[in-house]
Coordinates of C-alpha atoms and ligand atoms in Angstrom, one line a residue:
M1 CA -21.1 -27.0 52.0
F2 CA -21.0 -29.5 49.2
K3 CA -24.3 -28.1 47.8
F4 CA -23.0 -24.6 48.1
L5 CA -19.9 -25.6 46.1
I6 CA -22.0 -27.3 43.3
R7 CA -24.3 -24.3 43.1
A8 CA -21.3 -21.9 42.9
L9 CA -19.7 -24.0 40.1
L10 CA -23.0 -24.2 38.2
S11 CA -23.5 -20.5 38.3
A12 CA -20.0 -19.8 37.2
A13 CA -20.4 -22.2 34.3
L14 CA -23.7 -20.6 33.3
L15 CA -22.2 -17.2 33.6
G16 CA -19.4 -18.3 31.3
L17 CA -21.9 -19.6 28.7
Y18 CA -23.9 -16.4 29.0
T19 CA -20.8 -14.2 28.6
N20 CA -19.7 -16.3 25.5
A21 CA -23.1 -16.2 23.9
F22 CA -23.5 -12.5 24.4
A23 CA -19.9 -11.3 24.2
A24 CA -19.5 -8.4 21.8
P25 CA -17.5 -9.3 18.7
I26 CA -14.0 -8.0 18.3
V27 CA -14.2 -5.0 15.9
I28 CA -11.4 -4.6 13.3
K29 CA -11.5 -1.2 11.6
F30 CA -9.7 -1.3 8.3
S31 CA -9.0 2.1 6.9
H32 CA -7.4 3.0 3.6
V33 CA -7.1 5.9 1.2
V34 CA -8.0 4.4 -2.2
S35 CA -11.2 3.6 -3.9
E36 CA -12.9 0.3 -3.5
N37 CA -12.3 -0.6 -7.2
T38 CA -8.5 -0.9 -6.8
P39 CA -6.3 -3.9 -5.7
K40 CA -6.2 -2.6 -2.1
G41 CA -9.8 -1.6 -2.0
K42 CA -10.9 -5.1 -3.2
G43 CA -8.5 -6.8 -0.8
A44 CA -9.9 -4.9 2.2
N45 CA -13.5 -5.9 1.2
M46 CA -12.5 -9.5 0.6
F47 CA -10.9 -9.6 4.1
K48 CA -14.1 -8.4 5.6
Q49 CA -16.1 -11.0 3.7
L50 CA -13.9 -13.9 4.7
V51 CA -13.7 -12.9 8.3
E52 CA -17.4 -12.5 8.6
E53 CA -18.0 -15.9 7.0
R54 CA -15.4 -17.8 9.2
L55 CA -15.5 -15.8 12.4
A56 CA -19.2 -14.9 12.4
G57 CA -20.2 -13.4 15.7
K58 CA -16.6 -13.3 17.0
V59 CA -15.0 -10.7 14.8
E60 CA -16.6 -7.8 12.9
V61 CA -14.7 -5.9 10.2
Q62 CA -15.5 -2.3 9.3
V63 CA -13.8 -1.0 6.1
F64 CA -13.4 2.7 5.6
P65 CA -12.2 3.5 2.0
S66 CA -11.1 6.8 0.4
A67 CA -9.6 8.3 3.5
Q68 CA -13.1 8.6 5.1
L69 CA -11.7 7.8 8.5
F70 CA -7.9 8.5 8.4
G71 CA -5.7 9.9 5.7
D72 CA -2.0 9.6 4.9
A73 CA -0.9 12.0 7.6
D74 CA -2.6 10.3 10.6
E75 CA -3.4 6.6 9.8
I76 CA -0.2 5.1 11.3
I77 CA -0.6 7.2 14.5
A78 CA -4.3 6.1 14.7
L79 CA -3.2 2.5 14.4
L80 CA -0.7 2.9 17.3
K81 CA -3.5 4.5 19.4
N82 CA -5.8 1.6 18.5
D83 CA -8.3 3.9 16.8
V84 CA -8.0 1.6 13.8
Q85 CA -6.7 -1.9 13.8
I86 CA -5.5 -2.7 10.2
I87 CA -4.2 -0.4 7.5
A88 CA -2.1 -0.9 4.4
P89 CA -0.1 2.2 3.6
A90 CA 2.2 2.4 0.6
L91 CA 5.7 1.3 1.5
S92 CA 6.8 4.9 0.6
K93 CA 5.0 6.2 3.7
F94 CA 7.0 4.5 6.5
S95 CA 10.2 6.5 6.5
K96 CA 9.4 8.0 10.0
F97 CA 9.4 4.5 11.4
T98 CA 12.2 2.7 9.4
K99 CA 14.7 3.6 6.7
V100 CA 15.0 0.1 5.2
L101 CA 11.6 0.2 3.4
Q102 CA 13.0 3.1 1.4
L103 CA 14.3 0.3 -0.8
Y104 CA 11.0 0.0 -2.6
D105 CA 11.1 3.6 -3.8
L106 CA 14.5 3.3 -5.6
P107 CA 13.7 4.1 -9.3
F108 CA 14.1 1.3 -11.8
L109 CA 14.8 -1.3 -9.1
F110 CA 12.1 -3.8 -10.1
N111 CA 11.2 -4.6 -13.7
D112 CA 7.7 -5.8 -12.8
L113 CA 5.6 -7.4 -10.1
N114 CA 7.3 -10.8 -10.6
A115 CA 10.6 -9.3 -9.6
V116 CA 8.8 -7.7 -6.5
A117 CA 7.4 -11.1 -5.5
C118 CA 10.8 -12.8 -6.0
F119 CA 12.3 -10.3 -3.5
Q120 CA 9.5 -10.4 -1.0
D121 CA 9.5 -14.2 -0.9
S122 CA 13.2 -14.2 -0.2
P123 CA 14.6 -14.2 3.4
P124 CA 15.7 -10.5 3.3
G125 CA 12.3 -9.5 1.8
K126 CA 10.4 -11.4 4.6
E127 CA 12.8 -9.9 7.2
M128 CA 11.6 -6.4 6.3
L129 CA 8.1 -7.2 7.5
D130 CA 9.6 -7.0 11.0
S131 CA 11.4 -3.7 10.4
M132 CA 9.1 -1.7 12.6
S133 CA 8.5 -4.1 15.4
S134 CA 10.5 -1.9 17.8
K135 CA 8.0 0.9 17.0
G136 CA 5.0 -1.3 17.9
I137 CA 4.1 -2.0 14.3
K138 CA 3.5 -5.6 13.1
G139 CA 3.9 -6.3 9.3
L140 CA 1.3 -8.9 8.3
A141 CA 1.8 -9.1 4.5
Y142 CA 2.8 -7.3 1.4
W143 CA 0.0 -6.4 -1.0
H144 CA 0.8 -5.3 -4.6
N145 CA -0.6 -2.4 -6.5
G146 CA 1.7 -2.1 -9.6
M147 CA 4.2 -0.1 -11.5
K148 CA 4.0 3.7 -11.5
Q149 CA 3.5 5.9 -14.6
L150 CA 4.3 9.5 -15.1
S151 CA 2.0 12.3 -16.3
A152 CA 2.3 16.0 -17.0
P153 CA 0.8 18.8 -19.1
V154 CA 3.6 18.1 -21.7
P155 CA 4.8 14.8 -23.1
L156 CA 7.7 13.4 -21.0
R157 CA 9.6 11.3 -23.5
T158 CA 12.9 12.2 -22.0
P159 CA 13.9 13.4 -18.5
D160 CA 14.9 17.0 -19.7
A161 CA 11.1 17.6 -20.4
A162 CA 10.4 17.3 -16.7
A163 CA 12.8 20.0 -15.6
G164 CA 11.1 22.8 -13.6
L165 CA 7.8 20.9 -13.4
K166 CA 6.1 20.4 -10.0
F167 CA 5.4 16.7 -9.4
R168 CA 3.2 15.3 -6.5
I169 CA 5.0 12.7 -4.5
M170 CA 4.2 10.6 -1.5
S171 CA 6.0 11.5 1.7
S172 CA 9.3 9.8 0.7
D173 CA 12.8 11.3 0.5
V174 CA 13.7 8.8 -2.2
L175 CA 10.9 10.0 -4.4
Q176 CA 12.0 13.6 -3.7
A177 CA 15.6 12.7 -4.8
Q178 CA 14.2 10.9 -7.8
F179 CA 12.5 14.0 -9.2
Q180 CA 15.4 16.3 -8.1
A181 CA 17.6 14.0 -10.2
V182 CA 15.8 15.2 -13.3
N183 CA 15.7 18.8 -12.2
A184 CA 12.0 18.7 -11.4
N185 CA 10.3 20.1 -8.3
P186 CA 8.8 17.4 -6.1
Q187 CA 5.9 18.3 -3.7
K188 CA 4.9 15.9 -0.9
L189 CA 1.1 15.8 -0.8
A190 CA -1.6 13.5 0.6
F191 CA -3.2 11.2 -1.9
S192 CA -6.7 12.6 -1.3
E193 CA -5.5 16.1 -2.3
V194 CA -3.9 15.2 -5.7
Y195 CA -6.8 15.5 -8.0
L196 CA -7.6 19.1 -6.9
A197 CA -4.0 20.0 -6.9
L198 CA -3.7 18.8 -10.5
Q199 CA -6.9 20.5 -11.5
T200 CA -5.9 23.9 -10.0
G201 CA -2.4 23.8 -11.2
Q202 CA -0.9 23.7 -7.7
I203 CA 1.1 20.8 -9.2
D204 CA 1.9 20.0 -12.8
G205 CA 2.3 16.3 -12.8
Q206 CA 2.3 13.1 -10.8
E207 CA 3.3 9.4 -10.7
N208 CA 1.0 6.6 -9.8
T209 CA -0.4 3.2 -11.0
W210 CA -3.1 2.9 -13.7
S211 CA -5.6 1.7 -11.1
N212 CA -5.1 4.8 -8.9
I213 CA -4.9 7.1 -12.0
Y214 CA -8.2 5.7 -13.2
S215 CA -10.1 5.5 -9.9
Q216 CA -9.0 9.0 -8.9
K217 CA -9.7 10.4 -12.4
F218 CA -6.3 11.9 -12.7
F219 CA -6.5 11.1 -16.5
E220 CA -9.2 13.7 -16.8
V221 CA -6.8 16.5 -15.8
Q222 CA -3.5 15.3 -17.3
P223 CA -3.2 15.4 -21.1
Y224 CA -0.1 13.1 -21.3
F225 CA 0.9 9.9 -19.6
E226 CA 4.0 7.9 -20.2
E227 CA 4.1 4.2 -19.6
S228 CA 7.4 4.6 -17.8
N229 CA 7.1 1.7 -15.2
H230 CA 9.9 3.6 -13.4
G231 CA 8.9 2.8 -9.9
L232 CA 6.8 0.6 -7.7
L233 CA 3.6 1.2 -5.6
D234 CA 3.3 -1.6 -3.1
Y235 CA 1.8 -1.8 0.4
M236 CA 2.4 -3.4 3.8
L237 CA -0.6 -4.6 5.6
I238 CA 0.0 -3.7 9.2
T239 CA -1.5 -3.9 12.6
S240 CA -0.2 -2.8 16.1
Q241 CA 1.8 -5.3 18.1
R242 CA -0.5 -4.5 21.1
F243 CA -3.7 -5.3 19.3
W244 CA -2.4 -8.4 17.6
K245 CA -0.9 -9.9 20.8
G246 CA -4.1 -9.2 22.7
L247 CA -6.2 -11.4 20.4
P248 CA -7.3 -14.8 21.6
D249 CA -4.9 -17.4 20.0
D250 CA -7.6 -19.2 17.9
I251 CA -8.8 -15.9 16.4
R252 CA -5.3 -14.7 15.6
T253 CA -4.6 -18.0 13.9
E254 CA -7.7 -17.8 11.8
L255 CA -7.1 -14.2 10.9
E256 CA -3.5 -15.1 9.8
K257 CA -5.0 -17.8 7.5
I258 CA -7.5 -15.4 6.0
I259 CA -4.8 -12.8 5.5
M260 CA -2.6 -15.3 3.6
E261 CA -5.6 -16.2 1.4
V262 CA -6.5 -12.5 0.7
T263 CA -2.8 -11.7 0.0
D264 CA -2.6 -14.4 -2.6
A265 CA -5.7 -13.1 -4.2
V266 CA -4.7 -9.4 -4.3
N267 CA -1.2 -10.2 -5.5
G268 CA -2.7 -12.5 -8.2
F269 CA -5.2 -9.9 -9.6
A270 CA -3.2 -6.6 -9.1
S271 CA -1.6 -6.7 -12.6
Q272 CA -4.9 -7.4 -14.3
E273 CA -6.6 -4.5 -12.4
N274 CA -4.0 -2.1 -13.7
E275 CA -4.2 -3.4 -17.2
D276 CA -8.0 -3.0 -17.1
A277 CA -7.7 0.5 -15.7
K278 CA -5.2 1.4 -18.5
K279 CA -7.6 0.1 -21.1
L280 CA -10.4 2.2 -19.7
I281 CA -8.2 5.3 -19.6
M282 CA -7.3 4.7 -23.3
E283 CA -10.9 4.2 -24.3
S284 CA -12.0 7.4 -22.5
G285 CA -10.1 9.4 -25.2
K286 CA -9.5 12.1 -22.6
T287 CA -5.7 11.7 -22.5
E288 CA -2.8 10.3 -24.5
I289 CA -0.7 7.4 -23.3
I290 CA 2.8 7.5 -24.7
Q291 CA 4.9 4.4 -25.1
L292 CA 8.6 5.2 -24.5
T293 CA 11.2 3.7 -26.9
A294 CA 13.9 1.6 -25.3
E295 CA 16.3 4.5 -25.9
E296 CA 14.0 7.0 -24.2
K297 CA 13.5 4.7 -21.2
E298 CA 17.2 4.3 -20.9
K299 CA 17.6 8.0 -20.6
W300 CA 15.1 8.0 -17.7
R301 CA 17.0 5.2 -16.1
A302 CA 20.4 6.8 -16.4
A303 CA 19.1 10.1 -15.0
M304 CA 17.3 8.6 -12.0
K305 CA 19.5 5.6 -11.0
P306 CA 22.2 7.7 -9.2
V307 CA 19.6 8.0 -6.4
W308 CA 20.5 4.5 -5.4
D309 CA 23.9 5.5 -4.1
Q310 CA 22.3 8.3 -2.0
F311 CA 20.2 5.9 0.0
K312 CA 22.1 2.6 -0.2
G313 CA 23.8 3.2 3.2
D314 CA 20.5 3.9 5.0
I315 CA 18.7 1.0 3.4
G316 CA 21.4 -1.6 3.7
A317 CA 23.4 -2.8 0.7
K318 CA 22.3 -6.4 1.3
Y319 CA 18.7 -5.5 0.6
V320 CA 19.5 -3.4 -2.5
E321 CA 21.6 -6.2 -3.9
A322 CA 19.1 -8.9 -3.2
A323 CA 16.2 -6.8 -4.7
A324 CA 18.3 -5.9 -7.8
A325 CA 19.2 -9.5 -8.4
C326 CA 15.4 -10.3 -8.9
S327 CA 15.3 -8.1 -12.0
K328 CA 18.4 -9.6 -13.7
Ligands
LMR1 C1 -0.5 7.4 -3.1 O1 -0.4 8.2 -2.1 O2 -0.3 7.8 -4.2 C2 -0.8 5.9 -2.8 O3 0.0 5.5 -1.7 C3 -2.2 5.7 -2.5 C4 -2.4 4.2 -2.3 O4 -2.6 3.9 -1.1 O5 -2.4 3.5 -3.3

């Protein structure tokens, strides 16, 4: 009996060793819609590199850029179905899951990325990472891209020049109201469709960051850009509650450390990425970048800011006030 017990214990131990040695790594698919040479694209690749250095054999990361795997319309659903484990949609793309994140689309709310960081590091900013937990979505971190710029077939020095033009927007009611406020015609469209829509004239103009404008070549099909900095493009790195809770504790803890490290890096180089992209666009000679005067910018602000009152109730006044205080 004793021998039998020893043999059984030994086989169980050996089986355990065997299973650990040959266990398949946990696969994390990280899908996104932008190019690899953007803040988010670089962040995703850096995450893969660090995970594979520090969790070699235990976790494998597969990155799918440029909407190769999932696009704007289906990536969050794919995450909830566990077809992909990490994504980082723009904060403008969550309105089906929470209204509070509409905050980030309010025009002229943040002066720059320092103001964004000031809010995101504050208690109300951190609280928003949990705003979709009842929907099964876990917010891991905020990643910056940058401030958005306007472009069109005509110079847009003042808001009246935008009247009647069709602008591509992300799937956000705030952005829709922002363009309606200047009597323009906003069109919700997936990111991957914007270049063709601009080229064929399905839409007249767009708003995005220099890094997206450069990497998607929008500057080749838009003769005028305004450095308007009127809005923000920022992301939330998310996973599903189910996937995250199901990870072994030690692996989850290491992944959290890596995410903090990558977040610091992305948020540190995002501004420079956009500056570099702007320079390359200027050097291309294919478009004109217009600097707005303080007076012209004030006209844009005055025209778009009434949008705040339309959405303040849904977002929550405490968030709007805390965010606005970061740009004072
Ligand atoms: C867009 O749709 O314009 C952006 O959200 C794309 C991105 O992820 O930067």
